[in-house]
Every structure is written in structure tokens, then in C-alpha cells.
Coordinates of N, CA and C and ligand atoms in Angstrom, one line a residue:
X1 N 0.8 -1.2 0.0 CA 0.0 0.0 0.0 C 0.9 1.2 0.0
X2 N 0.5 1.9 -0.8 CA 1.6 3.4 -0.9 C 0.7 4.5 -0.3
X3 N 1.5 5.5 0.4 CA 0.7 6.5 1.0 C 1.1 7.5 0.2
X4 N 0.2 8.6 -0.3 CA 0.4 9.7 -1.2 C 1.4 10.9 -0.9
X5 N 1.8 10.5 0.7 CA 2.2 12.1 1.2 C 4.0 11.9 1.1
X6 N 4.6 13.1 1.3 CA 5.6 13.3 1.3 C 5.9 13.0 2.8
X7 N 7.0 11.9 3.6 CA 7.5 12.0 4.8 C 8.6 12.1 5.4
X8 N 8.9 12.1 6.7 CA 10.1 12.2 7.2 C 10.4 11.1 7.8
X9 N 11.2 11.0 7.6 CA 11.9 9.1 8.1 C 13.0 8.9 9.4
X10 N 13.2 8.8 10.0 CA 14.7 9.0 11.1 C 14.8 10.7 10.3
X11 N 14.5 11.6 10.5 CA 14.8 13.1 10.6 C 15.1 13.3 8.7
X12 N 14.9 12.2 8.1 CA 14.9 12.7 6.2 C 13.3 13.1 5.7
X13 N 13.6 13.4 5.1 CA 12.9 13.7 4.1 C 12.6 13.0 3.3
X14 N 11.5 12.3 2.5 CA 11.3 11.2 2.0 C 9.9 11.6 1.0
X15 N 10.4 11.6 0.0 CA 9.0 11.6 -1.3 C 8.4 10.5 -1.6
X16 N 6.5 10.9 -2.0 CA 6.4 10.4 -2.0 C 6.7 8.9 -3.3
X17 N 6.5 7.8 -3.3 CA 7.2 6.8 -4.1 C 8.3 6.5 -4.4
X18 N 9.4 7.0 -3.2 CA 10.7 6.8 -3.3 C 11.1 5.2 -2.7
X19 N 11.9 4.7 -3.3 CA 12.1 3.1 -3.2 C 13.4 3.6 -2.3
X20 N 13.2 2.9 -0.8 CA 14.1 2.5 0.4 C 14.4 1.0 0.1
X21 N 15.9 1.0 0.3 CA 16.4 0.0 0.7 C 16.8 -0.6 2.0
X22 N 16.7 -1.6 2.7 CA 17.7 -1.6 3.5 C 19.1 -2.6 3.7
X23 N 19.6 -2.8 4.0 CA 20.8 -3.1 4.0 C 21.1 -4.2 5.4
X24 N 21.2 -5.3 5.4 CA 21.3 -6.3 6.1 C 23.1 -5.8 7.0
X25 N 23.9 -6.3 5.9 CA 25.4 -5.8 6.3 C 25.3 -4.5 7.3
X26 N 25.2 -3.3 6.8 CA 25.1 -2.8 7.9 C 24.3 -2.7 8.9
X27 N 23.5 -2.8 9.2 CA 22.1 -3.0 10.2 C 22.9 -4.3 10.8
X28 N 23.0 -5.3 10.8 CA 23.7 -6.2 11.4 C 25.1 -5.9 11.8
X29 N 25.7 -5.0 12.0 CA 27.0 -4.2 11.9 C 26.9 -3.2 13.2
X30 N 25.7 -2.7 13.5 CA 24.9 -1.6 13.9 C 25.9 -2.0 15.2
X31 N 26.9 -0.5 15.7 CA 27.3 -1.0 17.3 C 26.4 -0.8 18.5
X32 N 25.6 -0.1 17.5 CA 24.2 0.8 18.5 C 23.2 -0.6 18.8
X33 N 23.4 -1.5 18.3 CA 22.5 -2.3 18.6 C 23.0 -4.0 18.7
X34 N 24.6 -3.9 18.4 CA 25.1 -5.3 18.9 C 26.9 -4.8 19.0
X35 N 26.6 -5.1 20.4 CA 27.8 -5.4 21.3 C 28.8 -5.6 20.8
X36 N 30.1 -5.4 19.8 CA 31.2 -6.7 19.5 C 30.5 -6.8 18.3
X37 N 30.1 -5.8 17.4 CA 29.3 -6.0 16.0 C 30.5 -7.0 15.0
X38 N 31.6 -7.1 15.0 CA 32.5 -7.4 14.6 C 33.3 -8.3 14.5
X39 N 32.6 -9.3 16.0 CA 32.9 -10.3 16.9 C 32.3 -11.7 16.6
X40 N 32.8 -12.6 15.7 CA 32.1 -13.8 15.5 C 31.7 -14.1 16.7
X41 N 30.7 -14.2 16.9 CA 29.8 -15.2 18.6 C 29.0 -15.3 18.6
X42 N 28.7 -16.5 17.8 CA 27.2 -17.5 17.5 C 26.6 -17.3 18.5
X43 N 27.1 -17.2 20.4 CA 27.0 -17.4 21.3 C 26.1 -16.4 21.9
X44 N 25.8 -15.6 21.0 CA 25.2 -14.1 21.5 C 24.1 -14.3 21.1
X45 N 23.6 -15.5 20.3 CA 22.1 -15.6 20.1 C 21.3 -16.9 20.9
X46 N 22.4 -17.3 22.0 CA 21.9 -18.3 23.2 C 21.6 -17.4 23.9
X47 N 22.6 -16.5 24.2 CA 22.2 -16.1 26.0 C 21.0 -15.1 26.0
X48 N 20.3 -15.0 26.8 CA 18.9 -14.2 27.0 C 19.3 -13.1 26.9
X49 N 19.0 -12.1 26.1 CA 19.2 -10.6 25.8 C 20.6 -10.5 25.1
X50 N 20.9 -11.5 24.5 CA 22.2 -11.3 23.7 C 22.3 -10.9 22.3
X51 N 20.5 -10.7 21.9 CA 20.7 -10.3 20.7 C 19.2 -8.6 20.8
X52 N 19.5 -8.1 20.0 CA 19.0 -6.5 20.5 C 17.1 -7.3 19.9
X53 N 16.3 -7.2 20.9 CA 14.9 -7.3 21.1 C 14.3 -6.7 19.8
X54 N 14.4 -5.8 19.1 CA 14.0 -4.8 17.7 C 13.6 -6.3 16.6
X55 N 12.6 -6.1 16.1 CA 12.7 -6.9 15.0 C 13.2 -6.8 13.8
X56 N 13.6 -5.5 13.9 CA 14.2 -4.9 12.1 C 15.5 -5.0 12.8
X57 N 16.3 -5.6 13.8 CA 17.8 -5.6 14.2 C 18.7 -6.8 13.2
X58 N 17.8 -7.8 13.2 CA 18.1 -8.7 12.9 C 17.5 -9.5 11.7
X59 N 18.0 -9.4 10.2 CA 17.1 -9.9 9.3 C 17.4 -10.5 8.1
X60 N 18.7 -11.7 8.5 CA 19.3 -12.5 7.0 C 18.2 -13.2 6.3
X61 N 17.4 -12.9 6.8 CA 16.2 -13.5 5.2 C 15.9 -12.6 4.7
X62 N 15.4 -11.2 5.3 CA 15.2 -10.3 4.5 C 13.8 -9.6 5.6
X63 N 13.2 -8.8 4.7 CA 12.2 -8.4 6.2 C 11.0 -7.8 4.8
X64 N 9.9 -7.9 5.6 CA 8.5 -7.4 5.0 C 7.6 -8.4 4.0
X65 N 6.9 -8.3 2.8 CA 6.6 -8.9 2.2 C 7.1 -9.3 1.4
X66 N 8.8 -8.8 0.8 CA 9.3 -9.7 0.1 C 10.3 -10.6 0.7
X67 N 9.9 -10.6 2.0 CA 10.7 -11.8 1.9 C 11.2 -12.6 2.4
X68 N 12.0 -13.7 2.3 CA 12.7 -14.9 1.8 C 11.3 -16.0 1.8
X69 N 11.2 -16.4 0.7 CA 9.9 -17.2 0.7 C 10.5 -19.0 1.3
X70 N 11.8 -19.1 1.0 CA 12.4 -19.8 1.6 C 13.3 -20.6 2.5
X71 N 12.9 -19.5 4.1 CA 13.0 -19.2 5.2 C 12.8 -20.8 5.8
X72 N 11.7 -20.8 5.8 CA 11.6 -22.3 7.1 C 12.4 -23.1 6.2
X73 N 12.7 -23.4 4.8 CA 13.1 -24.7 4.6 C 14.6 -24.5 4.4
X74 N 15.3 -23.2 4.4 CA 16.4 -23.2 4.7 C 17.1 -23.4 6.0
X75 N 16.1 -23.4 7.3 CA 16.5 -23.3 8.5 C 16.3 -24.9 9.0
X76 N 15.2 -25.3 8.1 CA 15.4 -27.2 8.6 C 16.8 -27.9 7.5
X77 N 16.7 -27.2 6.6 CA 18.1 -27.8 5.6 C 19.1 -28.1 6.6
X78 N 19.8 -26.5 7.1 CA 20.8 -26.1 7.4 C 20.8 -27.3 9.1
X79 N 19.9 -27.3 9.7 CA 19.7 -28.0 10.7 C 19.8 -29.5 10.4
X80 N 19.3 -30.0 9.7 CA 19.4 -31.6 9.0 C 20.7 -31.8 8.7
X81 N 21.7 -30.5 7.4 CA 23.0 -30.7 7.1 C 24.3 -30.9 8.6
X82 N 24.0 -29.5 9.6 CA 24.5 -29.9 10.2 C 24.7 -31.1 11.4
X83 N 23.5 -31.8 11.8 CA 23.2 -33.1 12.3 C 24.2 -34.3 11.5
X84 N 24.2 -34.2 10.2 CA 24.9 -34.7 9.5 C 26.5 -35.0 9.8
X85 N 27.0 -32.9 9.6 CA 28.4 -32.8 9.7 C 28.9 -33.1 10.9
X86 N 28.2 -32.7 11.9 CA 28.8 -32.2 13.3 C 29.5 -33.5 14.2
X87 N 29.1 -35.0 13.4 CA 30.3 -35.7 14.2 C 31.3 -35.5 13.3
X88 N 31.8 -34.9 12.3 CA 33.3 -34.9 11.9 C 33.8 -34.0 11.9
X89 N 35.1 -34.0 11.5 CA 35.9 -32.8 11.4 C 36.3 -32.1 10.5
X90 N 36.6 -30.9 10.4 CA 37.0 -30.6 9.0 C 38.2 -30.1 9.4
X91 N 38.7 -30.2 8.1 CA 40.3 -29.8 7.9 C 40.4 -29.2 6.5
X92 N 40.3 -27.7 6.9 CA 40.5 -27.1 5.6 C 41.5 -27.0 4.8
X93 N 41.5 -27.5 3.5 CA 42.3 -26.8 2.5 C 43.1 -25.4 2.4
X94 N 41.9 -24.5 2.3 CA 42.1 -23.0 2.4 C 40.9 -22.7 2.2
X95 N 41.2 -21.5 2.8 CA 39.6 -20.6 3.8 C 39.9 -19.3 2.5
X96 N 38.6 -18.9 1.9 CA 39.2 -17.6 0.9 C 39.3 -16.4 1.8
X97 N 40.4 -15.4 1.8 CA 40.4 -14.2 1.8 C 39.2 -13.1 1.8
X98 N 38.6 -13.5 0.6 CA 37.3 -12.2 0.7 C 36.2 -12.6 0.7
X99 N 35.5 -12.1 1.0 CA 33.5 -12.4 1.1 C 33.2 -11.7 -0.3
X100 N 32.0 -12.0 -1.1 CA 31.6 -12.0 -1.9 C 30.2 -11.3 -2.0
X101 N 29.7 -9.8 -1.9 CA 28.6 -9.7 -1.4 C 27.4 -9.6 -2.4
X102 N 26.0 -10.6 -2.3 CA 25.2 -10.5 -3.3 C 24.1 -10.3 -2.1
X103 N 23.0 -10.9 -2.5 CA 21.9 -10.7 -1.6 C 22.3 -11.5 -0.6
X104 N 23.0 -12.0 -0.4 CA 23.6 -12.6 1.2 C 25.4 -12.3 1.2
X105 N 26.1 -12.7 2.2 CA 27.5 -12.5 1.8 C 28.0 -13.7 1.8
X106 N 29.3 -14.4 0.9 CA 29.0 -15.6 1.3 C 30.4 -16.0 0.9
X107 N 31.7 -16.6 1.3 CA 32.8 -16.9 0.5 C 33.0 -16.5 -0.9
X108 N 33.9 -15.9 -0.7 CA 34.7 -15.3 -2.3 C 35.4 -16.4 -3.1
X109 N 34.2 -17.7 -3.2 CA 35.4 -18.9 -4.2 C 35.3 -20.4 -2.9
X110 N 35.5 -21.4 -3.7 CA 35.2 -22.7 -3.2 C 36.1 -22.3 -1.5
X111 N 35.5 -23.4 -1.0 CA 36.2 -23.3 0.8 C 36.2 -24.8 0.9
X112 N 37.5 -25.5 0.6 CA 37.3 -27.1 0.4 C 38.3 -27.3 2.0
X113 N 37.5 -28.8 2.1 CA 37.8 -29.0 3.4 C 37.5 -30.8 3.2
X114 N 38.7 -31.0 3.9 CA 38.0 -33.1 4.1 C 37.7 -33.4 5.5
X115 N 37.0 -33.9 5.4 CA 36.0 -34.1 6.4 C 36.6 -35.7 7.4
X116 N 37.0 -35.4 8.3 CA 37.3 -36.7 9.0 C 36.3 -37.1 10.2
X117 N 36.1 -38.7 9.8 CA 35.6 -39.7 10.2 C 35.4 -39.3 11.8
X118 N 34.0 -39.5 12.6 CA 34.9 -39.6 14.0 C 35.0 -40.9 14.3
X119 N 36.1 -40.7 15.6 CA 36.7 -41.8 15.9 C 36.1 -42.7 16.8
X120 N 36.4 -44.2 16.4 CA 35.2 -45.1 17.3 C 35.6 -46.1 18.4
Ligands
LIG201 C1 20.5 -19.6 4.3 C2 19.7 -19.6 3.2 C3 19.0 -18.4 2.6 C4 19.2 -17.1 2.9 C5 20.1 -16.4 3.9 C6 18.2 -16.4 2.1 C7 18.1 -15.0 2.0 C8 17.2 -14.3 1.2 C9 17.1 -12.9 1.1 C10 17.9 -11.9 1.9 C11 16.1 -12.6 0.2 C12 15.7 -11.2 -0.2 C13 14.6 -10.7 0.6 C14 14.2 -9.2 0.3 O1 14.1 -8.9 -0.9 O2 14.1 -8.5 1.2 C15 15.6 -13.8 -0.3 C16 14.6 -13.9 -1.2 C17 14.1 -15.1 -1.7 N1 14.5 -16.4 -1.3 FE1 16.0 -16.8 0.0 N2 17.5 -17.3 1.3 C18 17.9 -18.5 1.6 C19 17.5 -19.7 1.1 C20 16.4 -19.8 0.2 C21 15.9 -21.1 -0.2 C22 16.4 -22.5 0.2 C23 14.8 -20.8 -1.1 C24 13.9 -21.7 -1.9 C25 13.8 -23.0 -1.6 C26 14.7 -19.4 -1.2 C27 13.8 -18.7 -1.9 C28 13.7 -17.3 -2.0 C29 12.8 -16.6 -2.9 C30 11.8 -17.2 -3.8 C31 13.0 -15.2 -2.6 C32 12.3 -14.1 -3.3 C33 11.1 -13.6 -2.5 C34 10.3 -12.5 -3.1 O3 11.0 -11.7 -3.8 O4 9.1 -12.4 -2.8 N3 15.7 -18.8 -0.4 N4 16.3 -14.9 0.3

């Protein structure tokens, strides 16, 4: 639904039918709103109040009506895949240098790794 008026947004100015974007990388970045923005620590989304309460804080699928239409079945994938990996080990080849950013960010180039057996 579009509203016809001209608004102000966080203190902008905003016409009206102007197309906003937002930006996952930085919003997820935000130091105003995560601790150690910088800081790999999966561990910040166990502890109670470790991740900022806001619903627009946090949004690698994407946020509103467009999106990720393939949200739940990427979060049972990823959960079944790692069920799979997590008795072995990996031992990487080489880890790439740069991230690659498209609608997600994601390795700059293959990340090969052999996976060892666990032990019985
Ligand atoms: C970890 C895995 C995934 C991530 C992080 C991811 C992330 C995203 C993001 C950020 C968008 C853009 C949302 C926007 O425009 O605001 C998107 C769109 C979309 N994704 Fe995914 N996605 C993942 C897996 C999947 C899978 C497995 C499917 C299908 C089986 C899928 C189907 C789609 C579709 C159809 C759209 C377009 C929705 C639309 O424009 O209405 N995604 N995804």
C-alpha cells in the first residue's frame, strides 16, 4: 500500500514513491544495537538478551513482504546438514580471503575442506 504524502523518516525527508532500501550488512553491523558487531559469537544468540529485542535488528532473510519465501526450509536444511556434519571434522584446505557480497554474503570462491571420520 503506498501512501500519497511526502515523509520524514529517522529526521529525512522522503517523497512520496521513493524506493528504500535496507541493508542487512550494515544493520547487522549496527554497534548501536550489537555489542562486539564485529565479533564472530554465535554465542550471542543463546544467552537471554544477547541479541537487540527490535525486529528490524536482525534480518538475513530479509524483512516485510518480500521476503525470503524460503526461510523455514532453509533453517530445517541447514539444521538436518549440520546433524549430519557435526560428528566430523573438518580440515581445511584453504579458507578464501574475501567475502563476496550479493543478496547474502557468502565466500569469495570454493572453501574445500575433508572431512574426517569420528573416531570409534
Ligand atoms: C540460508 C539460506 C537463505 C538465505 C540467507 C536467504 C536470504 C534471502 C534474502 C535476503 C532474500 C531477499 C529478501 C528481500 O528482498 O528483502 C531472499 C529472497 C528469496 N529467497 Fe531466500 N534465502 C535462503 C534460502 C532460500 C531457499 C532455500 C529458497 C527456496 C527453496 C529461497 C527462496 C527465495 C525466494 C523465492 C526469494 C524471493 C522472495 C520475493 O521476492 O518475494 N531462499 N532470500
Amino acid at each position: 500500500m503506498h501512501n500519497a504524502d511526502t515523509d520524514v523518516l529517522a529526521g529525512h525527508t522522503v517523497e512520496a514513491g521513493t524506493d528504500i532500501l535496507v541493508c542487512p550488512y550494515l544493520t547487522h553491523r549496527d554497534p548501536e544495537l550489537w555489542p562486539g558487531p564485529e565479533h564472530f559469537d554465535p554465542r550471542r544468540f543463546l544467552a537471554p538478551g544477547g541479541r537487540p529485542a527490535h525486529p528490524g535488528a536482525y534480518f538475513p532473510f530479509g524483512i516485510g513482504p518480500r521476503a525470503c519465501l524460503g526461510m523455514q526450509f532453509a533453517l530445517r536444511e541447514a539444521t538436518v546438514l549440520l546433524e549430519h556434519l557435526l560428528p566430523y571434522t573438518p580440515a581445511f584446505d584453504s579458507v578464501p580471503e574475501k567475502a563476496e557480497h550479493g543478496i547474502t554474503v557468502r565466500p569469495a570462491g570454493p572453501t574445500l575442506a575433508t572431512l574426517r571420520p569420528p573416531r570409534t
